[in-house]
Short mmCIF file of C-alpha atoms in Angstrom, two decimals:
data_model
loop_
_atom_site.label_atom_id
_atom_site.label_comp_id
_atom_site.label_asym_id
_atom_site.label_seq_id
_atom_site.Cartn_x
_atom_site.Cartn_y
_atom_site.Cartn_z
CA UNK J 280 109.69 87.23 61.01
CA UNK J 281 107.03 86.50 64.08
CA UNK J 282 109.24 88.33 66.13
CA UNK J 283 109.25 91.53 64.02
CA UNK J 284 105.46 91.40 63.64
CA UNK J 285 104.89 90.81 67.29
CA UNK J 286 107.14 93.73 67.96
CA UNK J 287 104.95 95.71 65.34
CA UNK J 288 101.63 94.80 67.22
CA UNK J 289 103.03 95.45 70.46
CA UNK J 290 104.09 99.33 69.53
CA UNK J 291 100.67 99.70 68.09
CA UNK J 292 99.24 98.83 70.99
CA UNK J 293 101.21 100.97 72.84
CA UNK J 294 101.06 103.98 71.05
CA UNK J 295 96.95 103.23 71.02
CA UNK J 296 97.24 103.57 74.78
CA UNK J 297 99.42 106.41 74.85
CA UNK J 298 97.20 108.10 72.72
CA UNK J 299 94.37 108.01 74.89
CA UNK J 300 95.82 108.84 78.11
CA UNK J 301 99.47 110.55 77.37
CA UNK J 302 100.58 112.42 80.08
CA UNK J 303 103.40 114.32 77.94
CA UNK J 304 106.56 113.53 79.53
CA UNK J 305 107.41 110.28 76.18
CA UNK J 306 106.32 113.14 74.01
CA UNK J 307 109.42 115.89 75.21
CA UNK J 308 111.67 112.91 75.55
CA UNK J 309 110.62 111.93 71.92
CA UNK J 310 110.84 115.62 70.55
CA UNK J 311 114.23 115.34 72.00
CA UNK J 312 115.49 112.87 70.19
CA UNK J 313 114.19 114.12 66.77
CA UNK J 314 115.87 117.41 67.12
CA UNK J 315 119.67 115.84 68.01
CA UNK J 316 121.94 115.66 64.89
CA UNK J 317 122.92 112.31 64.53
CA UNK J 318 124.63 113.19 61.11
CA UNK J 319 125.59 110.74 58.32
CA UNK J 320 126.31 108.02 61.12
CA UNK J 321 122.52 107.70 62.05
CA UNK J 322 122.35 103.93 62.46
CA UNK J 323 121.17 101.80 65.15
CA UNK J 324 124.82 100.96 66.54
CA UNK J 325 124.50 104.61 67.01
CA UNK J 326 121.53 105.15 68.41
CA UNK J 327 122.08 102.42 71.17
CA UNK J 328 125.28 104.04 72.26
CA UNK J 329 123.30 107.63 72.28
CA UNK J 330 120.98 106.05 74.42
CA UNK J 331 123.19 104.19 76.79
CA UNK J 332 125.01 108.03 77.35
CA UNK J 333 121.69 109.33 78.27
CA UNK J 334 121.09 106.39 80.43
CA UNK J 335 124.53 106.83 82.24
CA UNK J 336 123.83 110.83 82.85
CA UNK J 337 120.23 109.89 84.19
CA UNK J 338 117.95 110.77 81.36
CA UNK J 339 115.41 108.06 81.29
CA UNK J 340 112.95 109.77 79.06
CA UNK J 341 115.70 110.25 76.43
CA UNK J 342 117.21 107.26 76.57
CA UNK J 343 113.85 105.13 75.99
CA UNK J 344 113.06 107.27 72.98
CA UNK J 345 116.47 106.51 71.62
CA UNK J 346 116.57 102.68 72.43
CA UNK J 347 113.32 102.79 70.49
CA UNK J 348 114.48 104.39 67.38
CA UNK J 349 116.93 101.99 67.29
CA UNK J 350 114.40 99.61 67.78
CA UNK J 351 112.82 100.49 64.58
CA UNK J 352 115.63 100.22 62.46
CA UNK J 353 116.80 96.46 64.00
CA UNK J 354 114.13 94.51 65.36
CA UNK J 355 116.13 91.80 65.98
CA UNK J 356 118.55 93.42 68.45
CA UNK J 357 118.01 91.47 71.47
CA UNK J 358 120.30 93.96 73.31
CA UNK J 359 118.35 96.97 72.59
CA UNK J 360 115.06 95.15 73.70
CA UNK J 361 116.78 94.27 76.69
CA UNK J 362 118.61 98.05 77.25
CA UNK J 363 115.30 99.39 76.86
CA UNK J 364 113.23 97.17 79.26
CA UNK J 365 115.77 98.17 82.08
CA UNK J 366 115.08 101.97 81.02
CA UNK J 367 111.52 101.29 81.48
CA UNK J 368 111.76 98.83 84.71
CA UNK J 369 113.41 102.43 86.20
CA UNK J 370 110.59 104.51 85.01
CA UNK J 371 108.18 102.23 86.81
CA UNK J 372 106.14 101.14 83.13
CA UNK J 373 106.81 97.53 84.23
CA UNK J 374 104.42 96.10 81.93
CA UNK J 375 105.98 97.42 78.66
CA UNK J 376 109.63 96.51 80.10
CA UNK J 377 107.75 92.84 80.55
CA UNK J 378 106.70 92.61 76.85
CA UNK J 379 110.50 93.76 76.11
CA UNK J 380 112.05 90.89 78.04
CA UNK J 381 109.96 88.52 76.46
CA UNK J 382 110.50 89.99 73.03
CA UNK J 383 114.65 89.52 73.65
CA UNK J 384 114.04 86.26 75.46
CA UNK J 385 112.28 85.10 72.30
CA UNK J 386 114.98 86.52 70.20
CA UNK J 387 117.85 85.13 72.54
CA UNK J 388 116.96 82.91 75.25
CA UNK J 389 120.61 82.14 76.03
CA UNK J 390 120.80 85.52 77.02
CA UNK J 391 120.86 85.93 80.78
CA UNK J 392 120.12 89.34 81.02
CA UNK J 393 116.43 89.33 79.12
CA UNK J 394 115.59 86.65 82.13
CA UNK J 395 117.07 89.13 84.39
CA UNK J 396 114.59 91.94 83.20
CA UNK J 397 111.78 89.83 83.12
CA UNK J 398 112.44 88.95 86.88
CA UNK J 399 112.93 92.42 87.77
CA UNK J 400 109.35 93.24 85.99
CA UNK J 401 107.55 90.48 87.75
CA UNK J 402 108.45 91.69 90.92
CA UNK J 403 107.43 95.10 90.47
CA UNK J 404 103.92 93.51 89.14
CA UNK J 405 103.38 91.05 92.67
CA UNK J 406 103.88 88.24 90.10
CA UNK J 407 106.51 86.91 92.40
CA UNK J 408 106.03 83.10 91.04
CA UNK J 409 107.09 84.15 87.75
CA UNK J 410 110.08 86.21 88.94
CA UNK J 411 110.99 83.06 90.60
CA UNK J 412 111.17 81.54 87.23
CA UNK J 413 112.51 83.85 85.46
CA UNK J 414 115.65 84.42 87.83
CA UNK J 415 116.01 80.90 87.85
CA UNK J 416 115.92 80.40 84.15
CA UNK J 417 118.76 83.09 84.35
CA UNK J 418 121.01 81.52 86.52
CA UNK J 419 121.32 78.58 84.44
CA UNK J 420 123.35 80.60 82.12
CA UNK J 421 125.44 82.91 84.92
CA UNK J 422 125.14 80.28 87.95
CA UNK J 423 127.29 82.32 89.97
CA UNK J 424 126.23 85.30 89.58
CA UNK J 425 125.73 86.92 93.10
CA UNK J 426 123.07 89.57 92.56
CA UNK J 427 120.69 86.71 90.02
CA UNK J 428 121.11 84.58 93.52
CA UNK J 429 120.16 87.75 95.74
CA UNK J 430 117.10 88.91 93.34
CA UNK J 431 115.53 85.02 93.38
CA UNK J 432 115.95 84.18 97.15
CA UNK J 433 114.02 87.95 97.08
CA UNK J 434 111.28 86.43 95.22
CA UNK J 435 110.80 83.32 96.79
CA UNK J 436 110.42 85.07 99.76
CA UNK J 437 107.91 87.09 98.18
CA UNK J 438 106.31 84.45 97.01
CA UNK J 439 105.76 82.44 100.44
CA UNK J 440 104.97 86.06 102.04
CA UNK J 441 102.18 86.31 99.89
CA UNK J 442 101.31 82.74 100.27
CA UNK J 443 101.17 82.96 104.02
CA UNK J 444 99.19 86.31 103.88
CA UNK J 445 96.77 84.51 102.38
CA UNK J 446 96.94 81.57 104.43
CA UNK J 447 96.73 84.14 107.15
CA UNK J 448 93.90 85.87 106.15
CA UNK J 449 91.02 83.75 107.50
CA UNK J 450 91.91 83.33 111.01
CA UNK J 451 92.96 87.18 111.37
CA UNK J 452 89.12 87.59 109.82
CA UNK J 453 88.22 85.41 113.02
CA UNK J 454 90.28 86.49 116.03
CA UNK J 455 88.64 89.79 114.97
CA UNK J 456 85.34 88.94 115.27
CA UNK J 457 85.65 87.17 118.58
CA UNK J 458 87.50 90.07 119.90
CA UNK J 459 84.98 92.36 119.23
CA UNK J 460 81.97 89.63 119.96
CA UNK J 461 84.08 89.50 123.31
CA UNK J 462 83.56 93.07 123.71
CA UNK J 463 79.90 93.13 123.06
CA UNK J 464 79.29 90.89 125.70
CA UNK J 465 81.09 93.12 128.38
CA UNK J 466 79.33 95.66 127.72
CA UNK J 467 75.86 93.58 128.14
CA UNK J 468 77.79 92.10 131.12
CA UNK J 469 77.38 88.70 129.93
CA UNK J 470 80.84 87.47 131.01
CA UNK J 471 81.07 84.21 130.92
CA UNK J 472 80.06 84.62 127.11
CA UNK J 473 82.26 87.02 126.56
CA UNK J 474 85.04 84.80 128.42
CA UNK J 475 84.34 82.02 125.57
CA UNK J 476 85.17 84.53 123.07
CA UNK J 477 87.95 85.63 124.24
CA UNK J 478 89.39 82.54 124.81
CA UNK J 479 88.77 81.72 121.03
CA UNK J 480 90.07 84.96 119.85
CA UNK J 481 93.55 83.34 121.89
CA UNK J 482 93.27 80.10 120.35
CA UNK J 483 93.11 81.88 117.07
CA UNK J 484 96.32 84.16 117.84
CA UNK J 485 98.19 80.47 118.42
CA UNK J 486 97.13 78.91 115.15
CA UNK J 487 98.39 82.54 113.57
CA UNK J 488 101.69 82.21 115.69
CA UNK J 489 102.03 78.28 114.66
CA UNK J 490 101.76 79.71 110.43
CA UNK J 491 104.62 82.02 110.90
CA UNK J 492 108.22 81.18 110.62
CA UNK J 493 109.95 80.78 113.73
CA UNK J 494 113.00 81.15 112.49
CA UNK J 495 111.92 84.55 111.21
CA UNK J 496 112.18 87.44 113.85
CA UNK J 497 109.62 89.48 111.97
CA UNK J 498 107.70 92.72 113.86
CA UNK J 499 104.85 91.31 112.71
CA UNK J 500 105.61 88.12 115.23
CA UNK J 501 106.14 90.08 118.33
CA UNK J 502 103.13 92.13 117.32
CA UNK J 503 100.94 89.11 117.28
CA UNK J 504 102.78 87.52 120.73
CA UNK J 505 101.79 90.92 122.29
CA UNK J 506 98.59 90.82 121.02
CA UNK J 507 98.13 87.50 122.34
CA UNK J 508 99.60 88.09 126.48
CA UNK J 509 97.13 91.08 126.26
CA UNK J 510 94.41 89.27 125.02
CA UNK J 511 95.26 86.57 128.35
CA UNK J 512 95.37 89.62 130.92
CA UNK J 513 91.95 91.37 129.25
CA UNK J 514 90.47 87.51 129.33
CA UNK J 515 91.70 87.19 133.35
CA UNK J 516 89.66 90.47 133.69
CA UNK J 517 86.32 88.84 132.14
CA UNK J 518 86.60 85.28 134.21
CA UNK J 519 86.91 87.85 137.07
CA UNK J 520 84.17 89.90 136.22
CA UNK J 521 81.73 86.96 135.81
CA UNK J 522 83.14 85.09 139.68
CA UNK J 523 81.90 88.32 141.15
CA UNK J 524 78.65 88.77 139.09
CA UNK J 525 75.79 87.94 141.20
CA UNK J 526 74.22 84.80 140.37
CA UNK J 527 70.17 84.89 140.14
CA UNK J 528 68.08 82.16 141.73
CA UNK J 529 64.64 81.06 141.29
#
């Protein structure tokens, strides 16, 4: 039904793209295939165990190529959608593993390993929100599975990395600026200016140091906290500098 046609539209898709910018490796793998001898038992039972052999021994190509065939003669396998998104997860084409999660989630949502592959996907693609999700929605059918619980406590981390990166962003953009302002200043020996900058390029450090986790003993923290005492010792140097300036009168 939709299913089948969407799978249809998908591999036309796909084979569009690979048409215009193969690179040759899916076409060995797929001349592979053709030329084994599956004999009288050529089936898609078959095919999927072929496949799962050449997964074990490490040939990705192959194995996509066969989960595929099989593909074509059962649509509505939701295992071999889900065997073959994992073959592609490994050979980095997240994208096409996502449309095969989806395409087993849609045929079996019960089953907790099409979440899984979706999750994995996500991740690889920054969408760490939707891994989230997706690990979640997984769990709900294997709550206790330890490495479901490992991969989503990996996302939401992601996910509130990301977040505070971008939280982060503007007042890095600033404590740069001042910093170098700062530096300016020196060098025209306007010091007391260049003291105001520098103590705003600190204040910025301490709103940065306030947004990360303390709780977290990152490099990036220490980093930032040495940042920040040298910043204090160069900005001692400036209030110095301008104390012994000479002062002009009229």
């Amino acid at each position: 039904g939709r299913v089948v046609a969407a799978y249809h539209s998908l591999t036309g898709q796909q084979m569009g793209k690979k048409r215009r910018g193969q690179t040759g490796q899916h076409t060995h793998a797929a001349a592979a295939v053709q030329a084994a001898d599956f004999g009288p038992a050529h089936t898609a039972e078959a095919l999927k165990q072929q496949g799962n052999e050449a997964l074990a021994r490490g040939d990705l190509e192959a194995a996509a190529g066969l989960y595929t065939q099989a593909i074509e003669l059962n649509p509505e396998n939701h295992v071999l959608f889900s065997n073959r998104a994992a073959v592609l997860i490994r050979l980095k084409e997240y994208a096409r593993a996502l449309d095969d999660a989806q395409l087993c989630i849609t045929l079996k949502p019960t089953w907790p390993k099409g979440h899984c592959r979706a999750g994995a996907a996500l991740y690889a693609l920054d969408r760490y929100a939707e891994a989230e999700q997706a690990y979640t929605s997984a769990l709900q059918f294997i709550p206790d599975d330890e490495a479901v619980i490992a991969a989503l406590q990996d996302a939401k981390k992601a996910r509130e990395r990301l977040a505070l990166e971008d939280e982060m962003k503007p007042v890095v953009l600033d404590f740069a600026r001042r910093k170098q302002t700062g530096a300016q200043l020196i060098r025209q020996r306007r010091y007391n200016e260049a003291a105001e900058e520098y103590g705003g390029a600190i204040r910025a450090m301490e709103q940065l140091l306030e947004r990360l986790p303390c709780a977290e003993a990152s490099p990036l923290r220490e980093q930032v906290q040495q940042l920040q005492q040298q910043l204090i010792v160069e900005l001692g140097q400036v209030q110095a500098q301008a104390a012994a300036a000479p002062t002009t009168t009229c």
